[in-house]
Amino acid sequence: GIGVTGILNSDSVWVNDLPYVIDTNLTLDLNTTLTIQPSVIVKMTAGAKFLINGHLLAQGDPDQRVIFTSLKDDSVGGDTNGDGITSAPAVGDWESIRFATASGDSSLDYVTLRYGGSNKDTGALYLDNSTPSLGHLAVLGSKYRGLYLQGAANPVLENAIFAANSIGVYNGQLASLTIRQSDFYSNTQFGLYNANPLTTIEATDNWWGADSGPQHASNPAGKGDTVNDQVNFNPWQLNP
């Protein structure tokens, strides 16, 4: 793989070659743009974090997604850590991709994150007072939270997938989220959790893992992923 660590402070383009390996911590500096081309594989070492202070433009397409995954994940990009079948990827192998306040012009489209979310207080994808453009996002296999929003984060998500996380999406106390035409399934605690008492999340026209809709007291027949209060989920999709 192509190892990257420390501070990235010059405009760069990551191309479809060997997997890029983020070793421990990588920071994209202020006023710096990193463009990630379709089909690029980025693997994260144990506990690794990627902090975005500049502009991250990760632009996949339907047939060539950009993938952030565990260094132990041999299913994409090959056996990057060179240990054969000795290690296997697992939930929480790495920590987070964090978009800080200055990263507002960033964009992710057709991007998959898997096996992250090792910090119970953040998420595999962490919008920290920031609202990058998010299209066709998939967050899978996070140990705690898939997507975590805090501060003034207020994204609109469409065509996203949150699956096999503990909590698919956690909307923090000051954040606001709109999500539609997306899929939530096999998230073990909540598909969507709203911790902002002043905002009702608009989450209609989503699939919750069952045609009966999400589990909530107001939907007693619901067999899908659980939502808490102040989530407007009705109507929902009957299939993915």
Tab-separated table of C-alpha atoms in Angstrom:
chain	number	residue	atom	x	y	z
A	1	GLY	CA	0.000	0.000	0.000
A	2	ILE	CA	0.827	3.702	-0.139
A	3	GLY	CA	1.311	4.906	3.426
A	4	VAL	CA	0.073	8.351	4.453
A	5	THR	CA	0.285	9.951	7.897
A	6	GLY	CA	0.837	13.327	9.559
A	7	ILE	CA	-0.310	16.543	7.819
A	8	LEU	CA	-1.272	16.813	4.162
A	9	ASN	CA	-0.731	20.494	3.281
A	10	SER	CA	-0.486	20.551	-0.514
A	11	ASP	CA	-3.260	19.877	-3.009
A	12	SER	CA	-3.204	16.210	-3.965
A	13	VAL	CA	-5.023	13.631	-6.082
A	14	TRP	CA	-5.286	9.991	-5.026
A	15	VAL	CA	-5.595	7.727	-8.059
A	16	ASN	CA	-6.727	4.140	-8.498
A	17	ASP	CA	-3.477	2.258	-7.840
A	18	LEU	CA	-2.380	0.412	-4.718
A	19	PRO	CA	-4.549	1.016	-1.642
A	20	TYR	CA	-3.704	4.104	0.381
A	21	VAL	CA	-3.039	3.297	4.051
A	22	ILE	CA	-3.807	5.970	6.677
A	23	ASP	CA	-1.410	5.142	9.490
A	24	THR	CA	-2.630	6.346	12.917
A	25	ASN	CA	-3.556	9.966	12.133
A	26	LEU	CA	-3.840	12.027	8.966
A	27	THR	CA	-4.890	15.696	8.867
A	28	LEU	CA	-5.948	17.479	5.677
A	29	ASP	CA	-4.753	21.023	6.345
A	30	LEU	CA	-6.708	24.262	5.979
A	31	ASN	CA	-7.055	25.568	2.420
A	32	THR	CA	-5.841	22.261	1.008
A	33	THR	CA	-7.806	20.037	-1.388
A	34	LEU	CA	-7.551	16.262	-1.594
A	35	THR	CA	-9.337	14.718	-4.571
A	36	ILE	CA	-9.976	10.956	-4.423
A	37	GLN	CA	-10.802	9.369	-7.756
A	38	PRO	CA	-13.297	6.538	-8.402
A	39	SER	CA	-12.320	3.007	-7.278
A	40	VAL	CA	-9.689	4.228	-4.809
A	41	ILE	CA	-9.332	2.011	-1.718
A	42	VAL	CA	-8.238	3.656	1.545
A	43	LYS	CA	-7.326	1.347	4.416
A	44	MET	CA	-7.035	2.470	8.029
A	45	THR	CA	-4.683	1.077	10.665
A	46	ALA	CA	-5.982	0.215	14.143
A	47	GLY	CA	-7.661	3.240	15.732
A	48	ALA	CA	-6.763	5.508	12.810
A	49	LYS	CA	-8.343	8.950	12.420
A	50	PHE	CA	-8.612	11.233	9.386
A	51	LEU	CA	-9.275	14.900	10.255
A	52	ILE	CA	-10.546	17.150	7.464
A	53	ASN	CA	-9.780	20.846	7.929
A	54	GLY	CA	-9.491	21.482	4.199
A	55	HIS	CA	-11.571	20.193	1.302
A	56	LEU	CA	-12.031	16.481	0.662
A	57	LEU	CA	-13.575	15.635	-2.702
A	58	ALA	CA	-14.159	11.872	-2.801
A	59	GLN	CA	-16.034	11.232	-6.018
A	60	GLY	CA	-16.900	7.659	-6.831
A	61	ASP	CA	-19.562	6.476	-9.226
A	62	PRO	CA	-22.152	3.663	-9.160
A	63	ASP	CA	-19.708	1.042	-10.448
A	64	GLN	CA	-16.527	2.439	-8.860
A	65	ARG	CA	-17.140	3.452	-5.279
A	66	VAL	CA	-14.472	4.999	-3.072
A	67	ILE	CA	-14.003	2.692	-0.067
A	68	PHE	CA	-12.597	3.458	3.385
A	69	THR	CA	-12.053	0.235	5.283
A	70	SER	CA	-9.864	-1.666	7.725
A	71	LEU	CA	-6.250	-2.532	6.941
A	72	LYS	CA	-7.310	-6.118	7.710
A	73	ASP	CA	-9.933	-6.128	4.931
A	74	ASP	CA	-8.502	-8.321	2.154
A	75	SER	CA	-11.783	-8.363	0.175
A	76	VAL	CA	-10.860	-5.084	-1.548
A	77	GLY	CA	-7.376	-4.086	-2.639
A	78	GLY	CA	-5.866	-7.444	-1.669
A	79	ASP	CA	-3.832	-8.511	1.355
A	80	THR	CA	-2.362	-5.087	2.094
A	81	ASN	CA	-0.950	-6.016	5.502
A	82	GLY	CA	0.657	-9.149	4.049
A	83	ASP	CA	-0.506	-11.603	6.696
A	84	GLY	CA	-2.546	-13.966	4.553
A	85	ILE	CA	-5.626	-15.128	6.444
A	86	THR	CA	-4.155	-14.473	9.889
A	87	SER	CA	-6.248	-11.340	10.485
A	88	ALA	CA	-9.818	-10.497	9.544
A	89	PRO	CA	-11.639	-7.148	9.641
A	90	ALA	CA	-14.047	-6.415	12.478
A	91	VAL	CA	-16.321	-3.633	13.670
A	92	GLY	CA	-14.390	-0.746	15.188
A	93	ASP	CA	-11.016	-1.526	13.589
A	94	TRP	CA	-10.522	2.218	13.005
A	95	GLU	CA	-12.001	5.356	14.487
A	96	SER	CA	-13.284	8.139	12.259
A	97	ILE	CA	-13.275	10.512	9.334
A	98	ARG	CA	-13.996	13.864	10.956
A	99	PHE	CA	-15.112	16.934	9.020
A	100	ALA	CA	-14.261	20.039	11.069
A	101	THR	CA	-15.845	23.483	10.739
A	102	ALA	CA	-13.579	24.722	7.922
A	103	SER	CA	-14.279	21.733	5.680
A	104	GLY	CA	-17.656	22.971	4.465
A	105	ASP	CA	-17.049	22.671	0.718
A	106	SER	CA	-16.161	18.997	0.956
A	107	SER	CA	-18.122	16.369	-0.920
A	108	LEU	CA	-18.547	12.600	-0.728
A	109	ASP	CA	-20.417	10.769	-3.489
A	110	TYR	CA	-20.593	6.993	-3.862
A	111	VAL	CA	-18.361	6.505	-0.832
A	112	THR	CA	-18.450	3.460	1.486
A	113	LEU	CA	-17.096	3.360	5.051
A	114	ARG	CA	-16.834	0.029	6.804
A	115	TYR	CA	-15.374	-1.411	10.029
A	116	GLY	CA	-14.884	2.035	11.673
A	117	GLY	CA	-16.573	3.797	14.574
A	118	SER	CA	-14.344	2.640	17.446
A	119	ASN	CA	-15.009	5.767	19.569
A	120	LYS	CA	-18.323	5.570	21.412
A	121	ASP	CA	-18.562	9.376	21.561
A	122	THR	CA	-18.214	10.098	17.835
A	123	GLY	CA	-18.828	7.982	14.732
A	124	ALA	CA	-17.142	6.413	11.725
A	125	LEU	CA	-18.217	9.543	9.827
A	126	TYR	CA	-18.194	12.564	12.149
A	127	LEU	CA	-19.674	15.900	11.043
A	128	ASP	CA	-18.272	18.313	13.613
A	129	ASN	CA	-20.107	21.602	13.077
A	130	SER	CA	-19.818	20.998	9.333
A	131	THR	CA	-22.064	20.023	6.447
A	132	PRO	CA	-20.230	18.429	3.533
A	133	SER	CA	-22.263	17.252	0.574
A	134	LEU	CA	-23.129	13.571	1.032
A	135	GLY	CA	-24.551	11.515	-1.828
A	136	HIS	CA	-25.046	7.745	-2.101
A	137	LEU	CA	-23.225	7.227	1.205
A	138	ALA	CA	-22.869	3.755	2.759
A	139	VAL	CA	-21.708	3.245	6.358
A	140	LEU	CA	-21.417	-0.376	7.439
A	141	GLY	CA	-20.079	-2.267	10.418
A	142	SER	CA	-19.349	0.585	12.828
A	143	LYS	CA	-18.763	-0.528	16.395
A	144	TYR	CA	-20.761	2.343	17.895
A	145	ARG	CA	-22.159	5.002	15.539
A	146	GLY	CA	-22.107	5.083	11.777
A	147	LEU	CA	-22.782	8.788	11.180
A	148	TYR	CA	-22.492	11.282	14.052
A	149	LEU	CA	-23.600	14.908	13.716
A	150	GLN	CA	-22.903	17.696	16.172
A	151	GLY	CA	-23.040	21.496	16.324
A	152	ALA	CA	-24.441	23.236	13.252
A	153	ALA	CA	-24.272	20.137	11.043
A	154	ASN	CA	-27.476	19.988	8.985
A	155	PRO	CA	-27.015	17.711	5.966
A	156	VAL	CA	-29.647	16.423	3.575
A	157	LEU	CA	-29.018	12.762	2.740
A	158	GLU	CA	-30.568	10.755	-0.060
A	159	ASN	CA	-29.841	7.239	-1.339
A	160	ALA	CA	-27.745	6.352	1.709
A	161	ILE	CA	-27.278	2.980	3.432
A	162	PHE	CA	-26.655	2.475	7.153
A	163	ALA	CA	-26.316	-1.193	8.039
A	164	ALA	CA	-24.785	-3.426	10.719
A	165	ASN	CA	-23.790	-0.528	12.957
A	166	SER	CA	-24.731	-0.234	16.612
A	167	ILE	CA	-26.453	3.100	15.845
A	168	GLY	CA	-26.810	3.945	12.168
A	169	VAL	CA	-27.161	7.732	12.545
A	170	TYR	CA	-26.822	9.744	15.767
A	171	ASN	CA	-28.103	13.321	15.534
A	172	GLY	CA	-26.431	15.353	18.298
A	173	GLN	CA	-27.994	17.938	20.588
A	174	LEU	CA	-27.650	20.933	18.263
A	175	ALA	CA	-27.634	19.218	14.889
A	176	SER	CA	-30.399	18.797	12.339
A	177	LEU	CA	-30.788	16.147	9.677
A	178	THR	CA	-33.044	15.396	6.739
A	179	ILE	CA	-32.805	11.904	5.272
A	180	ARG	CA	-34.978	10.274	2.635
A	181	GLN	CA	-34.959	7.431	0.116
A	182	SER	CA	-32.342	5.657	2.197
A	183	ASP	CA	-31.983	2.229	3.814
A	184	PHE	CA	-31.520	1.367	7.492
A	185	TYR	CA	-31.157	-2.288	8.447
A	186	SER	CA	-29.418	-4.599	10.922
A	187	ASN	CA	-28.370	-1.698	13.171
A	188	THR	CA	-28.428	-3.334	16.579
A	189	GLN	CA	-29.471	-0.441	18.862
A	190	PHE	CA	-31.014	2.251	16.687
A	191	GLY	CA	-31.312	2.916	13.010
A	192	LEU	CA	-31.677	6.609	13.800
A	193	TYR	CA	-31.332	8.358	17.162
A	194	ASN	CA	-32.221	12.034	17.643
A	195	ALA	CA	-30.628	13.690	20.703
A	196	ASN	CA	-31.776	17.210	19.759
A	197	PRO	CA	-34.880	17.983	21.868
A	198	LEU	CA	-35.698	21.084	19.804
A	199	THR	CA	-35.794	19.454	16.369
A	200	THR	CA	-37.875	16.738	14.750
A	201	ILE	CA	-35.870	14.886	12.139
A	202	GLU	CA	-37.545	14.479	8.768
A	203	ALA	CA	-36.914	10.838	7.888
A	204	THR	CA	-39.796	9.871	5.609
A	205	ASP	CA	-39.640	7.589	2.576
A	206	ASN	CA	-36.869	5.391	4.000
A	207	TRP	CA	-36.678	1.606	4.308
A	208	TRP	CA	-36.121	0.419	7.883
A	209	GLY	CA	-35.348	-3.236	7.255
A	210	ALA	CA	-38.980	-4.428	7.264
A	211	ASP	CA	-42.116	-3.556	5.318
A	212	SER	CA	-43.823	-2.838	8.655
A	213	GLY	CA	-41.570	0.165	9.272
A	214	PRO	CA	-39.307	1.033	12.191
A	215	GLN	CA	-39.765	-0.004	15.803
A	216	HIS	CA	-41.279	2.849	17.820
A	217	ALA	CA	-44.108	3.142	20.322
A	218	SER	CA	-46.189	4.983	17.718
A	219	ASN	CA	-45.786	2.073	15.275
A	220	PRO	CA	-46.464	-1.019	17.413
A	221	ALA	CA	-46.352	-3.392	14.420
A	222	GLY	CA	-42.943	-2.157	13.293
A	223	LYS	CA	-40.256	-4.858	12.968
A	224	GLY	CA	-37.478	-2.773	11.420
A	225	ASP	CA	-34.652	-0.822	13.008
A	226	THR	CA	-35.530	1.223	16.095
A	227	VAL	CA	-35.976	4.997	16.136
A	228	ASN	CA	-36.468	7.225	19.168
A	229	ASP	CA	-38.837	10.169	19.641
A	230	GLN	CA	-38.892	13.259	17.437
A	231	VAL	CA	-38.216	11.320	14.271
A	232	ASN	CA	-40.867	11.715	11.571
A	233	PHE	CA	-40.663	8.370	9.747
A	234	ASN	CA	-44.157	8.021	8.257
A	235	PRO	CA	-44.619	7.206	5.377
A	236	TRP	CA	-41.842	4.680	4.887
A	237	GLN	CA	-40.695	2.524	1.995
A	238	LEU	CA	-41.907	-1.077	1.922
A	239	ASN	CA	-38.690	-2.458	0.412
A	240	PRO	CA	-35.101	-1.332	-0.201
